[in-house]
mmCIF file of C-alpha atoms and ligand atoms in Angstrom:
data_model
loop_
_atom_site.group_PDB
_atom_site.id
_atom_site.type_symbol
_atom_site.label_atom_id
_atom_site.label_comp_id
_atom_site.label_asym_id
_atom_site.label_seq_id
_atom_site.Cartn_x
_atom_site.Cartn_y
_atom_site.Cartn_z
ATOM 1 C CA UNK A 1 168.291 -147.198 -150.427
ATOM 2 C CA UNK A 2 170.821 -145.844 -147.950
ATOM 3 C CA UNK A 3 174.027 -143.910 -148.454
ATOM 4 C CA UNK A 4 177.130 -143.832 -146.263
ATOM 5 C CA UNK A 5 179.309 -140.726 -146.243
ATOM 6 C CA UNK A 6 182.865 -141.836 -145.499
ATOM 7 C CA UNK A 7 186.425 -140.410 -145.350
ATOM 8 C CA UNK A 8 185.376 -137.642 -143.006
ATOM 9 C CA UNK A 9 185.915 -136.224 -139.558
ATOM 10 C CA UNK A 10 182.833 -134.917 -137.825
ATOM 11 C CA UNK A 11 181.849 -132.470 -135.110
ATOM 12 C CA UNK A 12 178.486 -133.849 -133.995
ATOM 13 C CA UNK A 13 177.885 -131.025 -131.452
ATOM 14 C CA UNK A 14 176.143 -133.703 -129.395
ATOM 15 C CA UNK A 15 178.887 -134.199 -126.808
ATOM 16 C CA UNK A 16 181.872 -132.473 -125.193
ATOM 17 C CA UNK A 17 184.755 -131.108 -127.287
ATOM 18 C CA UNK A 18 182.557 -130.549 -130.379
ATOM 19 C CA UNK A 19 181.479 -134.220 -130.180
ATOM 20 C CA UNK A 20 184.388 -135.028 -132.498
ATOM 21 C CA UNK A 21 184.508 -138.388 -134.284
ATOM 22 C CA UNK A 22 187.733 -138.846 -136.268
ATOM 23 C CA UNK A 23 187.595 -140.974 -139.427
ATOM 24 C CA UNK A 24 183.861 -141.359 -139.128
ATOM 25 C CA UNK A 25 180.950 -142.385 -141.293
ATOM 26 C CA UNK A 26 177.336 -141.201 -141.479
ATOM 27 C CA UNK A 27 174.520 -143.291 -142.940
ATOM 28 C CA UNK A 28 171.618 -141.354 -144.447
ATOM 29 C CA UNK A 29 168.274 -142.719 -145.618
ATOM 30 C CA UNK A 30 165.040 -140.931 -146.457
ATOM 31 C CA UNK A 31 166.549 -137.578 -145.482
ATOM 32 C CA UNK A 32 167.349 -138.780 -141.950
ATOM 33 C CA UNK A 33 170.619 -139.728 -140.232
ATOM 34 C CA UNK A 34 170.263 -143.481 -139.498
ATOM 35 C CA UNK A 35 173.700 -144.268 -138.122
ATOM 36 C CA UNK A 36 176.995 -142.570 -137.314
ATOM 37 C CA UNK A 37 180.252 -143.672 -135.774
ATOM 38 C CA UNK A 38 183.829 -144.648 -136.519
ATOM 39 C CA UNK A 39 184.203 -145.867 -140.083
ATOM 40 C CA UNK A 40 185.659 -149.126 -138.809
ATOM 41 C CA UNK A 41 182.217 -149.965 -137.364
ATOM 42 C CA UNK A 42 180.207 -149.022 -140.488
ATOM 43 C CA UNK A 43 177.376 -151.511 -141.118
ATOM 44 C CA UNK A 44 176.599 -152.823 -144.631
ATOM 45 C CA UNK A 45 175.121 -150.099 -146.915
ATOM 46 C CA UNK A 46 173.824 -149.733 -150.483
ATOM 47 C CA UNK A 47 176.217 -146.952 -151.533
ATOM 48 C CA UNK A 48 179.212 -145.052 -150.165
ATOM 49 C CA UNK A 49 180.516 -141.575 -151.003
ATOM 50 C CA UNK A 50 183.972 -140.329 -150.015
ATOM 51 C CA UNK A 51 184.252 -136.797 -148.626
ATOM 52 C CA UNK A 52 188.023 -136.801 -149.108
ATOM 53 C CA UNK A 53 188.976 -136.308 -145.461
ATOM 54 C CA UNK A 54 186.883 -133.146 -145.044
ATOM 55 C CA UNK A 55 185.075 -132.091 -141.864
ATOM 56 C CA UNK A 56 181.321 -132.463 -141.431
ATOM 57 C CA UNK A 57 179.278 -130.413 -138.957
ATOM 58 C CA UNK A 58 175.542 -130.044 -138.513
ATOM 59 C CA UNK A 59 174.397 -127.645 -141.267
ATOM 60 C CA UNK A 60 174.353 -124.129 -139.830
ATOM 61 C CA UNK A 61 171.113 -122.438 -138.751
ATOM 62 C CA UNK A 62 170.622 -118.675 -139.001
ATOM 63 C CA UNK A 63 167.917 -118.161 -136.365
ATOM 64 C CA UNK A 64 167.385 -114.375 -136.725
ATOM 65 C CA UNK A 65 167.136 -112.524 -140.040
ATOM 66 C CA UNK A 66 165.058 -109.831 -141.698
ATOM 67 C CA UNK A 67 166.188 -110.844 -145.185
ATOM 68 C CA UNK A 68 162.961 -110.038 -147.029
ATOM 69 C CA UNK A 69 163.022 -106.294 -147.732
ATOM 70 C CA UNK A 70 163.240 -103.843 -150.613
ATOM 71 C CA UNK A 71 165.915 -101.210 -151.214
ATOM 72 C CA UNK A 72 168.881 -100.683 -148.927
ATOM 73 C CA UNK A 73 170.036 -98.163 -146.335
ATOM 74 C CA UNK A 74 173.550 -97.434 -147.554
ATOM 75 C CA UNK A 75 172.874 -93.675 -147.469
ATOM 76 C CA UNK A 76 171.811 -93.951 -143.825
ATOM 77 C CA UNK A 77 174.941 -95.936 -143.060
ATOM 78 C CA UNK A 78 176.916 -93.018 -144.474
ATOM 79 C CA UNK A 79 174.870 -90.538 -142.381
ATOM 80 C CA UNK A 80 175.737 -92.532 -139.272
ATOM 81 C CA UNK A 81 179.417 -92.442 -140.145
ATOM 82 C CA UNK A 82 179.042 -88.651 -140.257
ATOM 83 C CA UNK A 83 177.663 -88.622 -136.709
ATOM 84 C CA UNK A 84 173.887 -89.245 -136.750
ATOM 85 C CA UNK A 85 172.718 -92.004 -134.397
ATOM 86 C CA UNK A 86 170.385 -94.909 -135.284
ATOM 87 C CA UNK A 87 167.761 -93.444 -132.922
ATOM 88 C CA UNK A 88 168.084 -89.914 -134.450
ATOM 89 C CA UNK A 89 167.476 -91.331 -137.908
ATOM 90 C CA UNK A 90 164.535 -93.440 -136.704
ATOM 91 C CA UNK A 91 162.900 -90.479 -134.919
ATOM 92 C CA UNK A 92 163.248 -88.393 -138.098
ATOM 93 C CA UNK A 93 161.158 -90.962 -140.010
ATOM 94 C CA UNK A 94 164.091 -92.864 -141.534
ATOM 95 C CA UNK A 95 165.473 -96.141 -140.261
ATOM 96 C CA UNK A 96 163.008 -99.030 -140.234
ATOM 97 C CA UNK A 97 160.325 -96.737 -141.722
ATOM 98 C CA UNK A 98 162.356 -96.028 -144.856
ATOM 99 C CA UNK A 99 162.548 -99.776 -145.495
ATOM 100 C CA UNK A 100 158.800 -99.982 -144.773
ATOM 101 C CA UNK A 101 158.110 -97.474 -147.579
ATOM 102 C CA UNK A 102 160.267 -99.421 -150.040
ATOM 103 C CA UNK A 103 158.843 -102.799 -149.000
ATOM 104 C CA UNK A 104 155.231 -101.675 -149.264
ATOM 105 C CA UNK A 105 155.937 -100.401 -152.783
ATOM 106 C CA UNK A 106 157.590 -103.666 -153.882
ATOM 107 C CA UNK A 107 155.767 -106.553 -155.541
ATOM 108 C CA UNK A 108 155.798 -110.068 -154.177
ATOM 109 C CA UNK A 109 158.059 -111.133 -157.037
ATOM 110 C CA UNK A 110 160.544 -108.331 -156.368
ATOM 111 C CA UNK A 111 160.712 -109.240 -152.692
ATOM 112 C CA UNK A 112 161.104 -112.918 -153.558
ATOM 113 C CA UNK A 113 163.931 -112.311 -156.020
ATOM 114 C CA UNK A 114 165.969 -110.034 -153.747
ATOM 115 C CA UNK A 115 165.302 -112.264 -150.741
ATOM 116 C CA UNK A 116 166.437 -115.316 -152.697
ATOM 117 C CA UNK A 117 169.809 -113.686 -153.423
ATOM 118 C CA UNK A 118 170.422 -113.145 -149.706
ATOM 119 C CA UNK A 119 169.142 -116.619 -148.838
ATOM 120 C CA UNK A 120 171.496 -118.132 -151.399
ATOM 121 C CA UNK A 121 174.410 -116.181 -149.912
ATOM 122 C CA UNK A 122 173.545 -117.528 -146.452
ATOM 123 C CA UNK A 123 173.378 -121.071 -147.854
ATOM 124 C CA UNK A 124 176.807 -120.592 -149.460
ATOM 125 C CA UNK A 125 178.111 -119.771 -145.975
ATOM 126 C CA UNK A 126 176.736 -123.064 -144.593
ATOM 127 C CA UNK A 127 173.115 -122.370 -143.551
ATOM 128 C CA UNK A 128 170.475 -124.999 -144.352
ATOM 129 C CA UNK A 129 167.836 -123.392 -142.103
ATOM 130 C CA UNK A 130 167.141 -119.659 -142.073
ATOM 131 C CA UNK A 131 164.551 -117.778 -140.055
ATOM 132 C CA UNK A 132 162.928 -114.791 -141.806
ATOM 133 C CA UNK A 133 160.901 -112.100 -140.038
ATOM 134 C CA UNK A 134 158.233 -109.799 -141.396
ATOM 135 C CA UNK A 135 158.163 -106.283 -139.928
ATOM 136 C CA UNK A 136 158.647 -103.996 -142.918
ATOM 137 C CA UNK A 137 154.972 -104.103 -143.927
ATOM 138 C CA UNK A 138 153.325 -102.834 -140.750
ATOM 139 C CA UNK A 139 149.796 -103.181 -142.091
ATOM 140 C CA UNK A 140 147.690 -106.266 -142.627
ATOM 141 C CA UNK A 141 148.244 -106.716 -146.360
ATOM 142 C CA UNK A 142 151.957 -105.966 -146.371
ATOM 143 C CA UNK A 143 152.768 -108.105 -143.324
ATOM 144 C CA UNK A 144 150.883 -110.991 -144.976
ATOM 145 C CA UNK A 145 152.761 -110.267 -148.220
ATOM 146 C CA UNK A 146 156.119 -110.554 -146.439
ATOM 147 C CA UNK A 147 155.164 -113.838 -144.771
ATOM 148 C CA UNK A 148 153.927 -115.242 -148.085
ATOM 149 C CA UNK A 149 157.324 -114.405 -149.575
ATOM 150 C CA UNK A 150 159.017 -116.240 -146.695
ATOM 151 C CA UNK A 151 156.814 -119.306 -147.295
ATOM 152 C CA UNK A 152 157.597 -119.129 -151.028
ATOM 153 C CA UNK A 153 161.339 -118.968 -150.294
ATOM 154 C CA UNK A 154 160.910 -122.167 -148.301
ATOM 155 C CA UNK A 155 158.948 -123.879 -151.061
ATOM 156 C CA UNK A 156 161.084 -122.777 -154.007
ATOM 157 C CA UNK A 157 164.618 -123.005 -152.597
ATOM 158 C CA UNK A 158 166.655 -125.882 -151.211
ATOM 159 C CA UNK A 159 166.804 -124.144 -147.840
ATOM 160 C CA UNK A 160 164.401 -124.610 -144.936
ATOM 161 C CA UNK A 161 162.882 -121.187 -144.174
ATOM 162 C CA UNK A 162 161.129 -120.533 -140.853
ATOM 163 C CA UNK A 163 158.764 -117.537 -140.860
ATOM 164 C CA UNK A 164 158.201 -115.153 -137.926
ATOM 165 C CA UNK A 165 155.565 -112.423 -137.669
ATOM 166 C CA UNK A 166 157.249 -109.204 -136.471
ATOM 167 C CA UNK A 167 154.338 -106.804 -136.967
ATOM 168 C CA UNK A 168 155.317 -105.054 -133.708
ATOM 169 C CA UNK A 169 158.633 -103.886 -135.186
ATOM 170 C CA UNK A 170 157.959 -100.152 -135.060
ATOM 171 C CA UNK A 171 154.902 -97.894 -134.975
ATOM 172 C CA UNK A 172 153.581 -97.452 -138.534
ATOM 173 C CA UNK A 173 153.169 -93.828 -139.700
ATOM 174 C CA UNK A 174 149.375 -94.182 -139.831
ATOM 175 C CA UNK A 175 149.291 -94.899 -136.092
ATOM 176 C CA UNK A 176 151.924 -92.413 -134.933
ATOM 177 C CA UNK A 177 149.512 -90.676 -132.581
ATOM 178 C CA UNK A 178 147.867 -93.902 -131.363
ATOM 179 C CA UNK A 179 150.277 -96.853 -131.181
ATOM 180 C CA UNK A 180 147.837 -98.776 -128.970
ATOM 181 C CA UNK A 181 145.323 -98.851 -131.801
ATOM 182 C CA UNK A 182 147.974 -100.530 -133.983
ATOM 183 C CA UNK A 183 148.616 -103.082 -131.232
ATOM 184 C CA UNK A 184 144.857 -103.783 -131.185
ATOM 185 C CA UNK A 185 144.929 -104.378 -134.950
ATOM 186 C CA UNK A 186 147.885 -106.746 -134.604
ATOM 187 C CA UNK A 187 146.231 -108.696 -131.769
ATOM 188 C CA UNK A 188 142.668 -108.792 -133.067
ATOM 189 C CA UNK A 189 143.114 -109.071 -136.829
ATOM 190 C CA UNK A 190 146.639 -109.818 -137.951
ATOM 191 C CA UNK A 191 147.608 -112.591 -135.524
ATOM 192 C CA UNK A 192 144.309 -114.476 -136.072
ATOM 193 C CA UNK A 193 144.712 -114.174 -139.862
ATOM 194 C CA UNK A 194 148.342 -115.358 -139.748
ATOM 195 C CA UNK A 195 147.477 -118.248 -137.433
ATOM 196 C CA UNK A 196 144.524 -119.468 -139.484
ATOM 197 C CA UNK A 197 146.573 -119.360 -142.702
ATOM 198 C CA UNK A 198 149.603 -120.924 -140.951
ATOM 199 C CA UNK A 199 151.813 -118.183 -142.368
ATOM 200 C CA UNK A 200 154.161 -117.919 -139.366
ATOM 201 C CA UNK A 201 155.896 -120.278 -136.973
ATOM 202 C CA UNK A 202 156.352 -117.687 -134.198
ATOM 203 C CA UNK A 203 155.645 -114.072 -133.243
ATOM 204 C CA UNK A 204 158.397 -111.548 -132.443
ATOM 205 C CA UNK A 205 158.285 -107.931 -131.198
ATOM 206 C CA UNK A 206 160.710 -105.049 -130.661
ATOM 207 C CA UNK A 207 160.674 -103.766 -127.080
ATOM 208 C CA UNK A 208 162.566 -100.454 -127.102
ATOM 209 C CA UNK A 209 162.111 -96.699 -126.584
ATOM 210 C CA UNK A 210 161.873 -96.233 -130.362
ATOM 211 C CA UNK A 211 159.462 -99.154 -130.787
ATOM 212 C CA UNK A 212 156.987 -100.694 -128.291
ATOM 213 C CA UNK A 213 156.613 -100.690 -124.502
ATOM 214 C CA UNK A 214 156.696 -103.830 -122.371
ATOM 215 C CA UNK A 215 152.927 -103.503 -121.793
ATOM 216 C CA UNK A 216 152.239 -103.351 -125.544
ATOM 217 C CA UNK A 217 154.512 -106.320 -126.219
ATOM 218 C CA UNK A 218 152.767 -108.297 -123.465
ATOM 219 C CA UNK A 219 149.445 -107.838 -125.286
ATOM 220 C CA UNK A 220 150.944 -109.060 -128.551
ATOM 221 C CA UNK A 221 152.472 -112.083 -126.803
ATOM 222 C CA UNK A 222 149.210 -112.995 -125.074
ATOM 223 C CA UNK A 223 147.387 -112.878 -128.431
ATOM 224 C CA UNK A 224 150.110 -114.975 -130.094
ATOM 225 C CA UNK A 225 149.981 -117.626 -127.405
ATOM 226 C CA UNK A 226 146.174 -117.689 -127.482
ATOM 227 C CA UNK A 227 146.569 -118.682 -131.146
ATOM 228 C CA UNK A 228 149.167 -121.348 -130.399
ATOM 229 C CA UNK A 229 152.162 -119.367 -131.660
ATOM 230 C CA UNK A 230 155.406 -119.296 -129.638
ATOM 231 C CA UNK A 231 157.048 -115.922 -129.057
ATOM 232 C CA UNK A 232 160.511 -114.318 -129.241
ATOM 233 C CA UNK A 233 161.686 -110.794 -128.512
ATOM 234 C CA UNK A 234 164.133 -108.109 -129.682
ATOM 235 C CA UNK A 235 165.154 -107.256 -126.133
ATOM 236 C CA UNK A 236 167.410 -104.718 -124.430
ATOM 237 C CA UNK A 237 169.328 -103.834 -127.612
ATOM 238 C CA UNK A 238 169.845 -100.089 -127.074
ATOM 239 C CA UNK A 239 168.577 -99.629 -123.496
ATOM 240 C CA UNK A 240 167.546 -101.869 -120.579
ATOM 241 C CA UNK A 241 163.801 -101.976 -121.103
ATOM 242 C CA UNK A 242 163.253 -105.106 -119.009
ATOM 243 C CA UNK A 243 163.075 -107.124 -122.236
ATOM 244 C CA UNK A 244 164.893 -110.203 -120.960
ATOM 245 C CA UNK A 245 162.514 -110.503 -117.990
ATOM 246 C CA UNK A 246 159.507 -109.980 -120.247
ATOM 247 C CA UNK A 247 160.663 -112.686 -122.657
ATOM 248 C CA UNK A 248 161.183 -115.072 -119.746
ATOM 249 C CA UNK A 249 157.741 -114.289 -118.316
ATOM 250 C CA UNK A 250 156.191 -115.533 -121.567
ATOM 251 C CA UNK A 251 158.567 -118.540 -121.815
ATOM 252 C CA UNK A 252 159.813 -117.097 -125.104
ATOM 253 C CA UNK A 253 161.833 -119.349 -127.389
ATOM 254 C CA UNK A 254 164.498 -116.651 -127.493
ATOM 255 C CA UNK A 255 165.449 -113.162 -126.387
ATOM 256 C CA UNK A 256 167.619 -111.481 -128.993
ATOM 257 C CA UNK A 257 170.354 -108.773 -128.852
ATOM 258 C CA UNK A 258 170.501 -108.307 -125.017
ATOM 259 C CA UNK A 259 173.422 -105.832 -124.918
ATOM 260 C CA UNK A 260 171.755 -103.972 -122.021
ATOM 261 C CA UNK A 261 170.089 -106.939 -120.293
ATOM 262 C CA UNK A 262 170.167 -106.727 -116.485
ATOM 263 C CA UNK A 263 171.531 -109.362 -114.127
ATOM 264 C CA UNK A 264 167.979 -110.201 -113.046
ATOM 265 C CA UNK A 265 166.941 -110.469 -116.679
ATOM 266 C CA UNK A 266 169.694 -112.999 -117.381
ATOM 267 C CA UNK A 267 168.728 -115.078 -114.346
ATOM 268 C CA UNK A 268 165.107 -115.043 -115.540
ATOM 269 C CA UNK A 269 166.160 -116.283 -119.002
ATOM 270 C CA UNK A 270 168.017 -119.165 -117.348
ATOM 271 C CA UNK A 271 164.967 -120.128 -115.262
ATOM 272 C CA UNK A 272 162.654 -119.986 -118.273
ATOM 273 C CA UNK A 273 165.020 -121.915 -120.573
ATOM 274 C CA UNK A 274 164.843 -119.024 -123.062
ATOM 275 C CA UNK A 275 167.770 -118.943 -125.508
ATOM 276 C CA UNK A 276 169.846 -115.742 -125.776
ATOM 277 C CA UNK A 277 170.426 -114.912 -129.458
ATOM 278 C CA UNK A 278 173.536 -112.756 -129.891
ATOM 279 C CA UNK A 279 173.853 -110.564 -132.985
ATOM 280 C CA UNK A 280 177.389 -109.284 -133.508
ATOM 281 C CA UNK A 281 176.647 -107.874 -136.976
ATOM 282 C CA UNK A 282 174.249 -105.308 -135.504
ATOM 283 C CA UNK A 283 176.628 -104.543 -132.623
ATOM 284 C CA UNK A 284 179.425 -103.926 -135.118
ATOM 285 C CA UNK A 285 177.386 -101.900 -137.605
ATOM 286 C CA UNK A 286 175.897 -99.674 -134.893
ATOM 287 C CA UNK A 287 179.394 -99.212 -133.462
ATOM 288 C CA UNK A 288 178.103 -100.227 -130.021
ATOM 289 C CA UNK A 289 180.374 -100.306 -127.010
ATOM 290 C CA UNK A 290 178.302 -102.292 -124.514
ATOM 291 C CA UNK A 291 178.664 -106.003 -125.145
ATOM 292 C CA UNK A 292 175.935 -108.465 -124.206
ATOM 293 C CA UNK A 293 176.687 -109.920 -120.733
ATOM 294 C CA UNK A 294 178.162 -113.166 -122.016
ATOM 295 C CA UNK A 295 179.943 -113.967 -118.740
ATOM 296 C CA UNK A 296 176.678 -113.729 -116.798
ATOM 297 C CA UNK A 297 174.944 -115.866 -119.416
ATOM 298 C CA UNK A 298 177.620 -118.533 -119.058
ATOM 299 C CA UNK A 299 177.543 -118.363 -115.273
ATOM 300 C CA UNK A 300 173.745 -118.744 -115.243
ATOM 301 C CA UNK A 301 173.706 -121.510 -117.851
ATOM 302 C CA UNK A 302 171.761 -119.493 -120.450
ATOM 303 C CA UNK A 303 171.987 -121.162 -123.876
ATOM 304 C CA UNK A 304 173.578 -118.779 -126.401
ATOM 305 C CA UNK A 305 172.775 -118.784 -130.106
ATOM 306 C CA UNK A 306 174.406 -116.598 -132.736
ATOM 307 C CA UNK A 307 172.793 -115.171 -135.885
ATOM 308 C CA UNK A 308 173.356 -112.656 -138.668
ATOM 309 C CA UNK A 309 170.309 -110.382 -138.024
ATOM 310 C CA UNK A 310 170.603 -109.822 -141.808
ATOM 311 C CA UNK A 311 168.721 -106.535 -142.361
ATOM 312 C CA UNK A 312 169.292 -103.336 -144.353
ATOM 313 C CA UNK A 313 169.628 -101.010 -141.351
ATOM 314 C CA UNK A 314 171.788 -102.494 -138.650
ATOM 315 C CA UNK A 315 173.328 -105.657 -140.057
ATOM 316 C CA UNK A 316 173.788 -106.020 -143.819
ATOM 317 C CA UNK A 317 175.470 -109.375 -143.177
ATOM 318 C CA UNK A 318 174.775 -112.347 -145.442
ATOM 319 C CA UNK A 319 177.208 -114.931 -144.053
ATOM 320 C CA UNK A 320 176.394 -117.016 -140.987
ATOM 321 C CA UNK A 321 180.015 -118.192 -140.841
ATOM 322 C CA UNK A 322 181.142 -114.575 -140.741
ATOM 323 C CA UNK A 323 178.671 -114.024 -137.862
ATOM 324 C CA UNK A 324 180.613 -116.745 -136.017
ATOM 325 C CA UNK A 325 183.908 -115.017 -136.776
ATOM 326 C CA UNK A 326 182.469 -111.735 -135.422
ATOM 327 C CA UNK A 327 180.956 -113.430 -132.350
ATOM 328 C CA UNK A 328 184.320 -114.804 -131.335
ATOM 329 C CA UNK A 329 186.093 -111.471 -131.767
ATOM 330 C CA UNK A 330 183.477 -108.997 -130.521
ATOM 331 C CA UNK A 331 181.813 -111.063 -127.775
ATOM 332 C CA UNK A 332 184.698 -113.346 -126.755
ATOM 333 C CA UNK A 333 182.704 -116.469 -127.547
ATOM 334 C CA UNK A 334 184.845 -119.571 -127.925
ATOM 335 C CA UNK A 335 184.882 -121.228 -131.354
ATOM 336 C CA UNK A 336 182.931 -124.131 -129.854
ATOM 337 C CA UNK A 337 180.301 -121.746 -128.435
ATOM 338 C CA UNK A 338 180.043 -120.109 -131.865
ATOM 339 C CA UNK A 339 179.453 -123.435 -133.594
ATOM 340 C CA UNK A 340 176.957 -124.548 -130.925
ATOM 341 C CA UNK A 341 175.315 -121.143 -131.323
ATOM 342 C CA UNK A 342 174.722 -121.642 -135.032
ATOM 343 C CA UNK A 343 173.679 -125.301 -134.746
ATOM 344 C CA UNK A 344 172.302 -126.858 -131.534
ATOM 345 C CA UNK A 345 171.309 -123.649 -129.738
ATOM 346 C CA UNK A 346 169.991 -121.963 -132.890
ATOM 347 C CA UNK A 347 167.655 -124.929 -133.395
ATOM 348 C CA UNK A 348 166.395 -124.452 -129.827
ATOM 349 C CA UNK A 349 165.887 -120.726 -130.473
ATOM 350 C CA UNK A 350 163.505 -121.740 -133.272
ATOM 351 C CA UNK A 351 161.812 -124.521 -131.294
ATOM 352 C CA UNK A 352 163.156 -127.154 -133.718
ATOM 353 C CA UNK A 353 164.125 -130.521 -132.230
ATOM 354 C CA UNK A 354 164.817 -132.360 -135.488
ATOM 355 C CA UNK A 355 168.105 -130.643 -136.387
ATOM 356 C CA UNK A 356 171.152 -128.867 -134.958
ATOM 357 C CA UNK A 357 173.275 -131.909 -134.056
ATOM 358 C CA UNK A 358 174.540 -134.980 -135.886
ATOM 359 C CA UNK A 359 172.666 -137.789 -134.152
ATOM 360 C CA UNK A 360 170.744 -140.823 -135.263
ATOM 361 C CA UNK A 361 167.130 -139.848 -136.034
ATOM 362 C CA UNK A 362 167.899 -136.197 -136.845
ATOM 363 C CA UNK A 363 167.383 -134.617 -140.266
ATOM 364 C CA UNK A 364 170.401 -135.151 -142.499
ATOM 365 C CA UNK A 365 171.268 -131.430 -142.595
ATOM 366 C CA UNK A 366 175.045 -131.503 -142.903
ATOM 367 C CA UNK A 367 177.728 -128.986 -143.866
ATOM 368 C CA UNK A 368 180.989 -130.220 -145.405
ATOM 369 C CA UNK A 369 184.058 -128.023 -144.875
ATOM 370 C CA UNK A 370 187.568 -127.672 -146.263
ATOM 371 C CA UNK A 371 189.174 -127.112 -142.867
ATOM 372 C CA UNK A 372 191.669 -128.839 -140.585
ATOM 373 C CA UNK A 373 189.634 -128.345 -137.373
ATOM 374 C CA UNK A 374 186.206 -126.822 -136.560
ATOM 375 C CA UNK A 375 187.849 -123.924 -134.709
ATOM 376 C CA UNK A 376 188.788 -122.598 -138.171
ATOM 377 C CA UNK A 377 185.129 -121.747 -138.790
ATOM 378 C CA UNK A 378 185.672 -118.725 -136.509
ATOM 379 C CA UNK A 379 189.261 -118.103 -137.424
ATOM 380 C CA UNK A 380 189.154 -117.196 -141.117
ATOM 381 C CA UNK A 381 187.624 -113.919 -142.226
ATOM 382 C CA UNK A 382 186.119 -113.847 -145.712
ATOM 383 C CA UNK A 383 187.296 -117.293 -146.689
ATOM 384 C CA UNK A 384 184.882 -119.576 -148.500
ATOM 385 C CA UNK A 385 185.455 -122.935 -146.822
ATOM 386 C CA UNK A 386 182.131 -124.651 -147.453
ATOM 387 C CA UNK A 387 182.587 -127.666 -149.741
ATOM 388 C CA UNK A 388 179.016 -128.977 -149.714
ATOM 389 C CA UNK A 389 175.647 -128.740 -147.998
ATOM 390 C CA UNK A 390 173.104 -131.509 -147.501
ATOM 391 C CA UNK A 391 169.551 -130.467 -146.648
ATOM 392 C CA UNK A 392 167.381 -133.394 -145.527
ATOM 393 C CA UNK A 393 169.931 -135.651 -147.216
ATOM 394 C CA UNK A 394 169.859 -133.843 -150.565
ATOM 395 C CA UNK A 395 172.712 -131.813 -152.035
ATOM 396 C CA UNK A 396 171.738 -128.127 -151.931
ATOM 397 C CA UNK A 397 172.578 -125.817 -154.790
ATOM 398 C CA UNK A 398 174.981 -123.129 -153.562
ATOM 399 C CA UNK A 399 174.818 -120.714 -156.501
HETATM 400 O O1 NIG B 1 167.343 -106.524 -135.310
HETATM 401 N N1 NIG B 1 166.142 -103.992 -133.765
HETATM 402 C C1 NIG B 1 165.254 -103.935 -134.600
HETATM 403 N N2 NIG B 1 165.271 -104.577 -135.737
HETATM 404 C C2 NIG B 1 166.420 -104.796 -136.515
HETATM 405 C C3 NIG B 1 166.791 -103.580 -137.270
HETATM 406 C C4 NIG B 1 165.894 -103.396 -138.373
HETATM 407 C C5 NIG B 1 166.216 -102.197 -139.198
HETATM 408 O O2 NIG B 1 166.907 -101.248 -138.749
HETATM 409 O O3 NIG B 1 165.743 -102.227 -140.331
HETATM 410 C C6 NIG B 1 167.527 -105.391 -135.705
HETATM 411 O O4 NIG B 1 168.593 -104.793 -135.478
HETATM 412 FE FE1 FE B 2 166.527 -108.147 -135.686
#
């Protein structure tokens, strides 16, 4: 039984100029796109559904979030507005560690329920695939708990959730005087446990003065790869710590943030085919002034993805479409780069080759929009323009 979506314009993101097909049709069967093209060429089908002249794009992909957490950091946000820096707060035991305390104290059900609200908000902004990181547990049981919640969000929602182990997010209080011993625990116990239970699809780390050194991250990455898990990195967000080069050395799927990445680091990302994930919500919330080197990325041919970084500390952002609107304004990305960054390139940043464009053989993950052109996806601020979301060919619930 196949279904043809008709009365639509589409941005396939599989060719130049958004891959636009005016007055197109898309045939879906078994959750997969079987045919697409001008409606005039539509082959015989079992059923047709009119989309009333709306636009269809690949469903959006939020490739970097920390949306499973307990509590919030609104008080810290206020402290920062009064002059404290993110690093000051982190060094005083707040920041990521305050969310760690709340997350450790929360039950699996509490984390699931609050995570589901944020996941649903992201879906209502057009996301059919959302990556979720651990990193607020920072011990074996609580990191596993966070990943189990991510797997449950995948199983019990309409959205496809990709889970990433971020145990090397910051040094847990128990290991303050011996961070290397924590790295040993992550490499020798946590990564093997996560790999054998298939609880994560990748391993991430935070390479920064207030987190882990390049040498510590390299040990985590080697352990991840020895267990068949691809890696990604929070790199060069607040300082140039050589993160981009380190990510490239390990052929990471992505290097994320990159405000302070060096010229050499960008060239290394290009050579390694590592995707740069840009996070304007964190840049905005931290009131940063150094933009990621977008011009150098373009010049070197580095693929750029765009994500919300949804987290309680630096980016309380639950709309992937709003992340596009911020990316265009704060980082000077073109509307087409923003849409590629939340579709085709975001899929690459997650190592997914079955979604991110509208092409025959891809998953039927499609977003339907009330817009006159795809450049409006960056243009409007705070406007709800999503009219429908198909995930593997099925209508997703948006409330
Ligand atoms: O991506 N940079 C580190 N991790 C998060 C912040 C997490 C937090 O502050 O809770 C980020 O910005
Ligand atoms: Fe992050």
